[in-house]
Amino acid sequence: MRLLDIVQGKLVIPQMRARNKWDAIEELVDKLVAEHEIRIFDRREVLEAVVARERSRSTGLDQQVAMPHGRSRAVEDLLGVLGIAPDGIPFESTDGADAQVVCLLVIPESQHRDHIKTLSDLARLLTEPTFRAQLVAAGRTGSHHSVLHLVEQREGPDFLQGW
């Protein structure tokens, strides 16, 4: 599955305002609500699912990337939102570096294991140093279009199919 298949349209925050991982998770979930990807009355359930998963084990990865996620009955299809934090957000990553790229995923409750490959594929893409640096640079412009254009250029048709 490609990042573009998950993060569509305006599901990008090019310059996150959050300064800690809890606020970052809330900011990303609120973006899903604002773009009508989840219903306002499902916000709490989705937020609680992602926070519960984060409390069980940090989703901060190496290479300044975090991938908070949670399973919820509130969604029927995998949803994602991409946030760029040029100044970094502490995410208790394994290498101790602040996350500059945060990709939040909401996984349907029915997909017990199907999401593992998607998480792995996206982590591999987002932690690639050159691409991550390009995403952060695109985020500094403040335009979600710049970020999406970069992702489109990088992935192209069937980009992750060969991984």
Short mmCIF file of N, CA and C in Angstrom, two decimals, residues 69-145:
data_model
loop_
_atom_site.label_atom_id
_atom_site.label_comp_id
_atom_site.label_asym_id
_atom_site.label_seq_id
_atom_site.Cartn_x
_atom_site.Cartn_y
_atom_site.Cartn_z
N HIS A 69 -0.64 4.98 16.00
CA HIS A 69 -1.75 4.29 15.34
C HIS A 69 -2.62 3.62 16.38
N GLY A 70 -3.83 3.27 15.96
CA GLY A 70 -4.75 2.57 16.83
C GLY A 70 -5.87 1.97 16.01
N ARG A 71 -6.48 0.93 16.57
CA ARG A 71 -7.62 0.29 15.89
C ARG A 71 -8.91 0.83 16.48
N SER A 72 -9.89 1.00 15.58
CA SER A 72 -11.16 1.59 16.01
C SER A 72 -12.31 1.06 15.17
N ARG A 73 -13.46 0.89 15.82
CA ARG A 73 -14.69 0.52 15.11
C ARG A 73 -15.27 1.72 14.36
N ALA A 74 -14.73 2.90 14.61
CA ALA A 74 -15.26 4.12 13.99
C ALA A 74 -14.90 4.25 12.52
N VAL A 75 -13.98 3.42 12.03
CA VAL A 75 -13.58 3.52 10.62
C VAL A 75 -13.77 2.17 9.94
N GLU A 76 -14.09 2.24 8.66
CA GLU A 76 -14.24 1.02 7.86
C GLU A 76 -13.02 0.74 7.01
N ASP A 77 -12.27 1.79 6.68
CA ASP A 77 -11.05 1.67 5.88
C ASP A 77 -9.91 2.33 6.62
N LEU A 78 -8.72 1.88 6.32
CA LEU A 78 -7.52 2.48 6.90
C LEU A 78 -7.47 3.96 6.56
N LEU A 79 -7.23 4.79 7.58
CA LEU A 79 -7.12 6.23 7.40
C LEU A 79 -5.75 6.68 7.88
N GLY A 80 -5.22 7.70 7.23
CA GLY A 80 -3.96 8.24 7.67
C GLY A 80 -3.89 9.73 7.47
N VAL A 81 -3.06 10.34 8.28
CA VAL A 81 -2.80 11.77 8.17
C VAL A 81 -1.31 11.97 8.43
N LEU A 82 -0.69 12.81 7.63
CA LEU A 82 0.75 13.03 7.71
C LEU A 82 1.02 14.41 8.25
N GLY A 83 1.84 14.47 9.28
CA GLY A 83 2.23 15.75 9.86
C GLY A 83 3.73 15.95 9.75
N ILE A 84 4.13 17.18 9.43
CA ILE A 84 5.54 17.54 9.36
C ILE A 84 5.80 18.54 10.50
N ALA A 85 6.82 18.24 11.28
CA ALA A 85 7.19 19.10 12.41
C ALA A 85 8.66 19.47 12.26
N PRO A 86 8.96 20.52 11.47
CA PRO A 86 10.36 20.87 11.20
C PRO A 86 11.22 21.05 12.45
N ASP A 87 10.63 21.53 13.54
CA ASP A 87 11.39 21.73 14.78
C ASP A 87 11.44 20.47 15.64
N GLY A 88 10.71 19.45 15.27
CA GLY A 88 10.73 18.18 15.99
C GLY A 88 9.77 18.14 17.17
N ILE A 89 9.29 16.94 17.45
CA ILE A 89 8.40 16.68 18.58
C ILE A 89 8.96 15.48 19.34
N PRO A 90 9.21 15.62 20.66
CA PRO A 90 9.69 14.47 21.42
C PRO A 90 8.66 13.34 21.37
N PHE A 91 9.10 12.16 20.93
CA PHE A 91 8.20 11.03 20.77
C PHE A 91 8.75 9.76 21.40
N GLU A 92 9.74 9.93 22.30
CA GLU A 92 10.35 8.78 22.97
C GLU A 92 10.82 7.74 21.95
N SER A 93 11.51 8.21 20.92
CA SER A 93 11.98 7.30 19.88
C SER A 93 13.14 6.45 20.38
N THR A 94 13.39 5.38 19.67
CA THR A 94 14.44 4.46 20.08
C THR A 94 15.82 5.09 19.97
N ASP A 95 16.00 6.07 19.08
CA ASP A 95 17.31 6.72 18.96
C ASP A 95 17.37 8.05 19.71
N GLY A 96 16.29 8.42 20.39
CA GLY A 96 16.26 9.64 21.20
C GLY A 96 16.04 10.93 20.42
N ALA A 97 15.96 10.85 19.10
CA ALA A 97 15.75 12.05 18.28
C ALA A 97 14.27 12.43 18.23
N ASP A 98 14.01 13.73 18.18
CA ASP A 98 12.63 14.20 18.04
C ASP A 98 12.10 13.85 16.65
N ALA A 99 10.81 13.58 16.58
CA ALA A 99 10.16 13.24 15.29
C ALA A 99 9.88 14.51 14.50
N GLN A 100 10.29 14.49 13.25
CA GLN A 100 9.97 15.58 12.33
C GLN A 100 8.87 15.17 11.36
N VAL A 101 8.67 13.87 11.19
CA VAL A 101 7.63 13.33 10.33
C VAL A 101 6.77 12.42 11.20
N VAL A 102 5.47 12.73 11.27
CA VAL A 102 4.55 11.96 12.08
C VAL A 102 3.39 11.51 11.20
N CYS A 103 3.23 10.20 11.07
CA CYS A 103 2.16 9.64 10.26
C CYS A 103 1.22 8.87 11.19
N LEU A 104 0.02 9.40 11.39
CA LEU A 104 -0.96 8.75 12.25
C LEU A 104 -1.89 7.89 11.40
N LEU A 105 -2.09 6.66 11.85
CA LEU A 105 -2.97 5.73 11.14
C LEU A 105 -4.09 5.29 12.07
N VAL A 106 -5.30 5.23 11.51
CA VAL A 106 -6.45 4.67 12.21
C VAL A 106 -6.85 3.42 11.43
N ILE A 107 -6.82 2.30 12.12
CA ILE A 107 -7.01 1.00 11.49
C ILE A 107 -8.37 0.44 11.89
N PRO A 108 -9.14 -0.07 10.94
CA PRO A 108 -10.43 -0.68 11.29
C PRO A 108 -10.24 -1.81 12.29
N GLU A 109 -11.12 -1.89 13.24
CA GLU A 109 -11.07 -2.93 14.27
C GLU A 109 -10.99 -4.33 13.65
N SER A 110 -11.62 -4.51 12.51
CA SER A 110 -11.66 -5.82 11.87
C SER A 110 -10.32 -6.25 11.26
N GLN A 111 -9.41 -5.31 11.07
CA GLN A 111 -8.11 -5.65 10.47
C GLN A 111 -7.10 -5.93 11.58
N HIS A 112 -7.14 -7.15 12.09
CA HIS A 112 -6.29 -7.50 13.23
C HIS A 112 -4.81 -7.52 12.87
N ARG A 113 -4.46 -8.11 11.75
CA ARG A 113 -3.05 -8.22 11.38
C ARG A 113 -2.72 -7.64 10.01
N ASP A 114 -3.73 -7.30 9.25
CA ASP A 114 -3.51 -6.80 7.89
C ASP A 114 -2.68 -5.52 7.86
N HIS A 115 -2.73 -4.76 8.92
CA HIS A 115 -2.06 -3.46 8.94
C HIS A 115 -0.56 -3.55 9.18
N ILE A 116 -0.05 -4.68 9.61
CA ILE A 116 1.36 -4.79 9.95
C ILE A 116 2.26 -4.54 8.75
N LYS A 117 1.92 -5.11 7.61
CA LYS A 117 2.72 -4.87 6.41
C LYS A 117 2.65 -3.41 5.99
N THR A 118 1.47 -2.80 6.10
CA THR A 118 1.34 -1.38 5.76
C THR A 118 2.23 -0.53 6.67
N LEU A 119 2.21 -0.81 7.97
CA LEU A 119 3.07 -0.06 8.90
C LEU A 119 4.54 -0.24 8.53
N SER A 120 4.92 -1.44 8.21
CA SER A 120 6.31 -1.73 7.84
C SER A 120 6.71 -0.99 6.56
N ASP A 121 5.86 -1.05 5.55
CA ASP A 121 6.14 -0.37 4.28
C ASP A 121 6.27 1.14 4.47
N LEU A 122 5.34 1.71 5.22
CA LEU A 122 5.38 3.16 5.43
C LEU A 122 6.58 3.56 6.27
N ALA A 123 6.91 2.77 7.28
CA ALA A 123 8.08 3.07 8.11
C ALA A 123 9.34 3.06 7.26
N ARG A 124 9.47 2.10 6.39
CA ARG A 124 10.64 2.02 5.51
C ARG A 124 10.73 3.26 4.61
N LEU A 125 9.60 3.67 4.06
CA LEU A 125 9.58 4.85 3.19
C LEU A 125 9.93 6.12 3.97
N LEU A 126 9.27 6.32 5.10
CA LEU A 126 9.42 7.58 5.83
C LEU A 126 10.75 7.71 6.55
N THR A 127 11.40 6.60 6.89
CA THR A 127 12.69 6.68 7.57
C THR A 127 13.88 6.75 6.60
N GLU A 128 13.60 6.70 5.31
CA GLU A 128 14.69 6.84 4.33
C GLU A 128 15.20 8.27 4.45
N PRO A 129 16.48 8.46 4.81
CA PRO A 129 16.99 9.79 5.16
C PRO A 129 16.76 10.88 4.12
N THR A 130 17.03 10.61 2.87
CA THR A 130 16.88 11.65 1.85
C THR A 130 15.42 12.06 1.70
N PHE A 131 14.52 11.08 1.64
CA PHE A 131 13.10 11.38 1.49
C PHE A 131 12.58 12.13 2.70
N ARG A 132 12.98 11.70 3.90
CA ARG A 132 12.53 12.38 5.12
C ARG A 132 12.98 13.84 5.10
N ALA A 133 14.23 14.09 4.72
CA ALA A 133 14.73 15.46 4.67
C ALA A 133 13.95 16.29 3.64
N GLN A 134 13.60 15.67 2.54
CA GLN A 134 12.81 16.38 1.51
C GLN A 134 11.41 16.70 2.04
N LEU A 135 10.81 15.76 2.79
CA LEU A 135 9.49 16.02 3.38
C LEU A 135 9.55 17.20 4.34
N VAL A 136 10.57 17.22 5.19
CA VAL A 136 10.70 18.31 6.16
C VAL A 136 10.91 19.63 5.42
N ALA A 137 11.73 19.63 4.39
CA ALA A 137 11.94 20.86 3.60
C ALA A 137 10.64 21.31 2.95
N ALA A 138 9.88 20.36 2.40
CA ALA A 138 8.59 20.71 1.79
C ALA A 138 7.62 21.24 2.85
N GLY A 139 7.67 20.67 4.04
CA GLY A 139 6.81 21.14 5.13
C GLY A 139 7.12 22.56 5.55
N ARG A 140 8.38 22.93 5.49
CA ARG A 140 8.78 24.30 5.87
C ARG A 140 8.12 25.35 4.97
N THR A 141 7.71 24.95 3.77
CA THR A 141 7.03 25.90 2.88
C THR A 141 5.63 26.23 3.38
N GLY A 142 5.09 25.37 4.25
CA GLY A 142 3.76 25.58 4.78
C GLY A 142 2.64 25.14 3.86
N SER A 143 2.98 24.46 2.79
CA SER A 143 1.98 24.05 1.81
C SER A 143 1.79 22.54 1.80
N HIS A 144 0.55 22.10 2.01
CA HIS A 144 0.29 20.66 1.94
C HIS A 144 0.47 20.17 0.51
N HIS A 145 0.28 21.07 -0.47
CA HIS A 145 0.47 20.70 -1.88
C HIS A 145 1.93 20.33 -2.15
#
